[in-house]
Short mmCIF file of C-alpha atoms in Angstrom, two decimals:
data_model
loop_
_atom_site.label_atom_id
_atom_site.label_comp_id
_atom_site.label_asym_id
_atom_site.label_seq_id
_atom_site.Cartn_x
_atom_site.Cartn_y
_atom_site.Cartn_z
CA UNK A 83 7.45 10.67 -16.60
CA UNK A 84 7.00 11.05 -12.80
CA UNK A 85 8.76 14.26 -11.53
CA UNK A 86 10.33 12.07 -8.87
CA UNK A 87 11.12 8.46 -9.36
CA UNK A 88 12.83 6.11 -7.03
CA UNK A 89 13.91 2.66 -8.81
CA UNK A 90 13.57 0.33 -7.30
CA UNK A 91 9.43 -0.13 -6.79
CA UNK A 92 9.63 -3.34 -4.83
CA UNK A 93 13.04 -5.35 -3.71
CA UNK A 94 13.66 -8.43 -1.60
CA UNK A 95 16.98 -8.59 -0.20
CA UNK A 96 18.95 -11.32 2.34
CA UNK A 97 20.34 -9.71 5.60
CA UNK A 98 23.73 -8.76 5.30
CA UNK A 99 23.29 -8.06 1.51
CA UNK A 100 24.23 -4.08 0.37
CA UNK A 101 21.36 -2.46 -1.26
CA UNK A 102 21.15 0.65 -2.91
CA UNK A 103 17.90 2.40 -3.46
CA UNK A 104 17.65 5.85 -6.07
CA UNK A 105 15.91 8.70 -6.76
CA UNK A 106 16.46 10.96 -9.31
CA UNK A 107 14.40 14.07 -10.20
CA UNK A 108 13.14 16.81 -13.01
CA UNK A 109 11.80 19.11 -10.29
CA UNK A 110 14.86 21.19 -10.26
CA UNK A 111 14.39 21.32 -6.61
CA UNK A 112 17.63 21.42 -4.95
CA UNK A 113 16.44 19.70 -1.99
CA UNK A 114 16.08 15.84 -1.42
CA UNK A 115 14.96 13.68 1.38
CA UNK A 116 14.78 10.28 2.21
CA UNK A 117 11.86 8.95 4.60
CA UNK A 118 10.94 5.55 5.70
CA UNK A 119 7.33 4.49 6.32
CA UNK A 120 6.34 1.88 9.14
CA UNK A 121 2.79 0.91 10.27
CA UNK A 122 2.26 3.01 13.49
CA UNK A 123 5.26 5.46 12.98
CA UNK A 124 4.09 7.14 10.12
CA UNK A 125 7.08 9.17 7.95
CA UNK A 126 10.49 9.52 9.68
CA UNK A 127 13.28 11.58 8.14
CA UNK A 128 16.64 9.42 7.24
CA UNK A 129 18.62 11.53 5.49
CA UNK A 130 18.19 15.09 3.58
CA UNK A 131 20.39 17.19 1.51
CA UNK A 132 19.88 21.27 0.56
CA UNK A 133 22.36 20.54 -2.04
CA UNK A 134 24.99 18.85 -3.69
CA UNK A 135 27.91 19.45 -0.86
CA UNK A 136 25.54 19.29 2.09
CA UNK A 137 24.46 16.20 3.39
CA UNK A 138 22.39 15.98 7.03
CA UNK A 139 21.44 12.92 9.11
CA UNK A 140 17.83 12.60 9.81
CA UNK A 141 16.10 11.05 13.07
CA UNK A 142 16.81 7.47 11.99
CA UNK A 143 20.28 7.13 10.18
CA UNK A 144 22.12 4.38 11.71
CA UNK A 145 22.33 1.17 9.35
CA UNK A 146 22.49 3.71 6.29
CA UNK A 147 24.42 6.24 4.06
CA UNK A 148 24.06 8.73 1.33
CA UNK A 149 24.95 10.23 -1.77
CA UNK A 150 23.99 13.26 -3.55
CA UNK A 151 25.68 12.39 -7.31
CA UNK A 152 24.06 15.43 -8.92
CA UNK A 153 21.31 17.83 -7.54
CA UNK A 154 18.64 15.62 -9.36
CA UNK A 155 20.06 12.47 -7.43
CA UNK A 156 20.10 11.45 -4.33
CA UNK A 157 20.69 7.37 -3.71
CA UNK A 158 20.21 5.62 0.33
CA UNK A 159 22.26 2.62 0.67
CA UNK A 160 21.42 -0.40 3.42
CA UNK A 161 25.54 -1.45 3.51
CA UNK A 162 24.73 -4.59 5.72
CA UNK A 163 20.11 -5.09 5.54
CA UNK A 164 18.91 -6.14 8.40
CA UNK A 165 15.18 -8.07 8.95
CA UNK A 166 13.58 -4.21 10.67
CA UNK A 167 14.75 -2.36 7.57
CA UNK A 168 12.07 -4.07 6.10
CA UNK A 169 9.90 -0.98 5.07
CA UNK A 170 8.46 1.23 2.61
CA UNK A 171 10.78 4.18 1.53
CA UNK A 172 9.93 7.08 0.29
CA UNK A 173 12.10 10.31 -1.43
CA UNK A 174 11.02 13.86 -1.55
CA UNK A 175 12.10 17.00 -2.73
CA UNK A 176 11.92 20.57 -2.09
CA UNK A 177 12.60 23.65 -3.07
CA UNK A 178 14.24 26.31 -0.65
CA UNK A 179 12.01 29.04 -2.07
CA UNK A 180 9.33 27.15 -0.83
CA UNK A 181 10.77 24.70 1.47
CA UNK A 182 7.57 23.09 3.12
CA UNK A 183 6.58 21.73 -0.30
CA UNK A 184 7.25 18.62 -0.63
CA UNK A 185 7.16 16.46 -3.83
CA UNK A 186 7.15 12.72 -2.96
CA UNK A 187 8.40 9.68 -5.05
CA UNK A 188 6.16 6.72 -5.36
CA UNK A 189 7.76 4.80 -2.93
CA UNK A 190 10.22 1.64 -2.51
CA UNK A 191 9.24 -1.37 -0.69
CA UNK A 192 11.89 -3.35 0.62
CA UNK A 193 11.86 -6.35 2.59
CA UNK A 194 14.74 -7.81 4.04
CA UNK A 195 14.28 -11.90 4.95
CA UNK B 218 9.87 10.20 20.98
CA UNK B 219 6.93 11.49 18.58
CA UNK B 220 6.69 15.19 18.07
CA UNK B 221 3.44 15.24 15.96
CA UNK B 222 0.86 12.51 17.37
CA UNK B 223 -2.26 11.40 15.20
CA UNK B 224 -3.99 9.72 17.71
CA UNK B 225 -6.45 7.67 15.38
CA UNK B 226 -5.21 4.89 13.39
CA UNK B 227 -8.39 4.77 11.20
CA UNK B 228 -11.77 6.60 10.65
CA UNK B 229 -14.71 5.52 9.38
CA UNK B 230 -17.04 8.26 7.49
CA UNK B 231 -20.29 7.72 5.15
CA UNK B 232 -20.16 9.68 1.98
CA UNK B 233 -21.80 13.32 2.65
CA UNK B 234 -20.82 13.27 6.08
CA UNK B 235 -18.04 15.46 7.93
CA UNK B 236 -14.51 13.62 8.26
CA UNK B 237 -12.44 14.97 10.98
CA UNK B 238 -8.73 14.43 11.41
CA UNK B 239 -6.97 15.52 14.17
CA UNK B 240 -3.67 15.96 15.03
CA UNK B 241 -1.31 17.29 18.41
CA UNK B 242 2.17 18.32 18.76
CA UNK B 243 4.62 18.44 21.42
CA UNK B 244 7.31 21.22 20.29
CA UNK B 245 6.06 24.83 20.72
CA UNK B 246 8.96 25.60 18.17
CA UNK B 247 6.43 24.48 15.44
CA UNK B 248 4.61 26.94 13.41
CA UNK B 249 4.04 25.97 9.71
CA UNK B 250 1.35 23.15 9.87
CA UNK B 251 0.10 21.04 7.01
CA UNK B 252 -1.64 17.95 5.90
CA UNK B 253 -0.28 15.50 3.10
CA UNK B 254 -2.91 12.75 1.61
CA UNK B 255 -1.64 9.37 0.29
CA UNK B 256 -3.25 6.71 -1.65
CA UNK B 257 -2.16 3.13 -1.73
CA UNK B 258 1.05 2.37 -4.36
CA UNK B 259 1.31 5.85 -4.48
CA UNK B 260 3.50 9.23 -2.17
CA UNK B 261 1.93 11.53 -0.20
CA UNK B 262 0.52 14.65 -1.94
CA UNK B 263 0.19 18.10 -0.69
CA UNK B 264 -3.28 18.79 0.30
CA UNK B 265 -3.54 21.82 2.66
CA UNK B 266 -1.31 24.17 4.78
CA UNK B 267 -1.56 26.60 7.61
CA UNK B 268 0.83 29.26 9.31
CA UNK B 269 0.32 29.75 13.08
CA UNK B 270 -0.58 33.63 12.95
CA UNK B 271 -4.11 32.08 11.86
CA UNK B 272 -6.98 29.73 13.39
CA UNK B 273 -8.22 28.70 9.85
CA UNK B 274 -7.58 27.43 6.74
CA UNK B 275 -10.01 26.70 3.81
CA UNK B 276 -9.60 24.88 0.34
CA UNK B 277 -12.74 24.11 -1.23
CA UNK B 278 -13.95 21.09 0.98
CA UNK B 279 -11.10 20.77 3.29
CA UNK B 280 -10.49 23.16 6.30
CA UNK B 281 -7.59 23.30 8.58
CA UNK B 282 -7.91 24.36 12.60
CA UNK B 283 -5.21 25.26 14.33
CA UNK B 284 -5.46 25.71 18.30
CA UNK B 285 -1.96 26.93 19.17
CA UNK B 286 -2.67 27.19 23.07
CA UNK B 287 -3.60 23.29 23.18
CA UNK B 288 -0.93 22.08 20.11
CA UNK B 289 -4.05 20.78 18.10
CA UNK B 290 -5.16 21.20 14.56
CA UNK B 291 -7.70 19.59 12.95
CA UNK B 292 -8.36 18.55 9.26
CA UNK B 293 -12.32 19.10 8.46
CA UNK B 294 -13.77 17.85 4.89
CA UNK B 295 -17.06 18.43 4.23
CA UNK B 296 -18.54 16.70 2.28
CA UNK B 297 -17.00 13.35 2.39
CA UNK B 298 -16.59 11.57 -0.75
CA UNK B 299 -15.68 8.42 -1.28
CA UNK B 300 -12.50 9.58 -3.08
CA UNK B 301 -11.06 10.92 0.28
CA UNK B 302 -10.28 7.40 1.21
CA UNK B 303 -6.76 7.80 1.80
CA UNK B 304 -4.27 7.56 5.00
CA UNK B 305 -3.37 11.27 5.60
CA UNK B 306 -0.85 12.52 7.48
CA UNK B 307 0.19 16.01 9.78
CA UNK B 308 3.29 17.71 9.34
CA UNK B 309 4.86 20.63 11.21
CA UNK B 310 8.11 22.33 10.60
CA UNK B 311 9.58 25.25 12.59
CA UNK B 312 10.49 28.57 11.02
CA UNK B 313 12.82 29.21 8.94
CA UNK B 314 14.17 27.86 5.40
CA UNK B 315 16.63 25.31 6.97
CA UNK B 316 13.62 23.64 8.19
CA UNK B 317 12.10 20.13 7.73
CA UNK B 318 8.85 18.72 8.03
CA UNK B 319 8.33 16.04 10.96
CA UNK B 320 5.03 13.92 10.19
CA UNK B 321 2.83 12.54 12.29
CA UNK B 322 1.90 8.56 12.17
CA UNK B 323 -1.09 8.73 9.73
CA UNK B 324 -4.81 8.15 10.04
CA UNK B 325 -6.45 5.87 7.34
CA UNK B 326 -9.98 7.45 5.92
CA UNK B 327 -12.56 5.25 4.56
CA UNK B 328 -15.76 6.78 3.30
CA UNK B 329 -18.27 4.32 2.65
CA UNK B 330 -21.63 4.56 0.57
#
């Protein structure tokens, strides 16, 4: 098993449709990010956590929320998807002993028509 | 407004030659620099790191240059094989534990035969 997996791998949604995309982990890292991946733009930070009762916004959070159920997971929801959500996320985690390295998920592509 | 700029899209290498990746940044609060590697359907991967009290880097085939005064570092790997094909991207994060990594917008390798 994958130490980080993000469920779905690949979603189609209709705009204005609530979506909720997971990641769970077996890392034991206590911290979790969420990144989204455009053509040209590279990896922008959405949301991250450094545990369960913190929870930051990134550089791009409007148009989406976060929960941290447990430290191993951390779920992004779209509450109303709109057409230039349409990207590939991505989930990481880290631990703060060694903060800069990053374990990433295999990715969720999500288009929104 | 893009902190950490990787001002080629896409490179073009033939197997055995030198790939070179480069990468600038705008905030002079940066000083933990790496490089993450990502094959298609897959994350990004840790590849190779570098702490701004040094110049250089090395990992087997891959080197990393950092040039503090001009906000450039530089991804070397010599020789290329055609397993580098990959986009790879440049992170930098500032000091300190409560830090995150800001990546740059990618550059695809392709080594050819």
């Amino acid at each position: 098993d994958a130490d980080v997996t993000q469920t779905p791998r690949n979603r189609i949604t209709k705009t204005g449709k609530r979506i909720m995309l997971e990641c769970s982990q077996t890392k034991g890292h206590d911290r979790m990010y969420w990144y989204r991946q455009d053509p040209g733009l590279g990896l922008r930070l959405i949301y991250y956590s450094f545990d369960v009762k913190d929870i930051n916004k990134g550089e791009i959070s409007d148009g989406y929320s976060v929960s941290r159920q447990a430290q191993a997971k951390f779920s992004l929801s779209l509450e109303s998807a709109i057409p230039n959500q349409t990207a590939l996320y991505f989930c990481a985690t880290s631990d703060s002993r060694d903060w800069y390295g990053y374990t990433f998920g295999s990715g969720t592509r999500l288009t929104v028509v | 407004d893009q902190q950490v700029k990787q001002n080629s899209p896409s490179l073009s290498v033939q197997e055995g030659r030198i790939s070179i990746l480069n990468c600038d940044y705008t905030n002079s609060m940066f000083d933990y620099f790496l490089w993450y590697k990502k094959y298609p359907a897959e994350g990004p991967t840790f590849l190779i790191s570098i702490s701004s009290i040094k110049d250089k880097n090395e990992d087997g085939r891959f080197t990393v240059f950092l040039n503090k005064s001009a906000k450039h570092l530089s991804l070397h790997i010599v020789p290329s094989q055609p397993g580098d094909s990959a986009v790879y991207f440049c992170a930098a994060s500032g000091s300190g534990t409560a830090s995150k990594l800001t990546f740059g917008t990618g550059t695809r390798l392709q080594v050819t035969l």
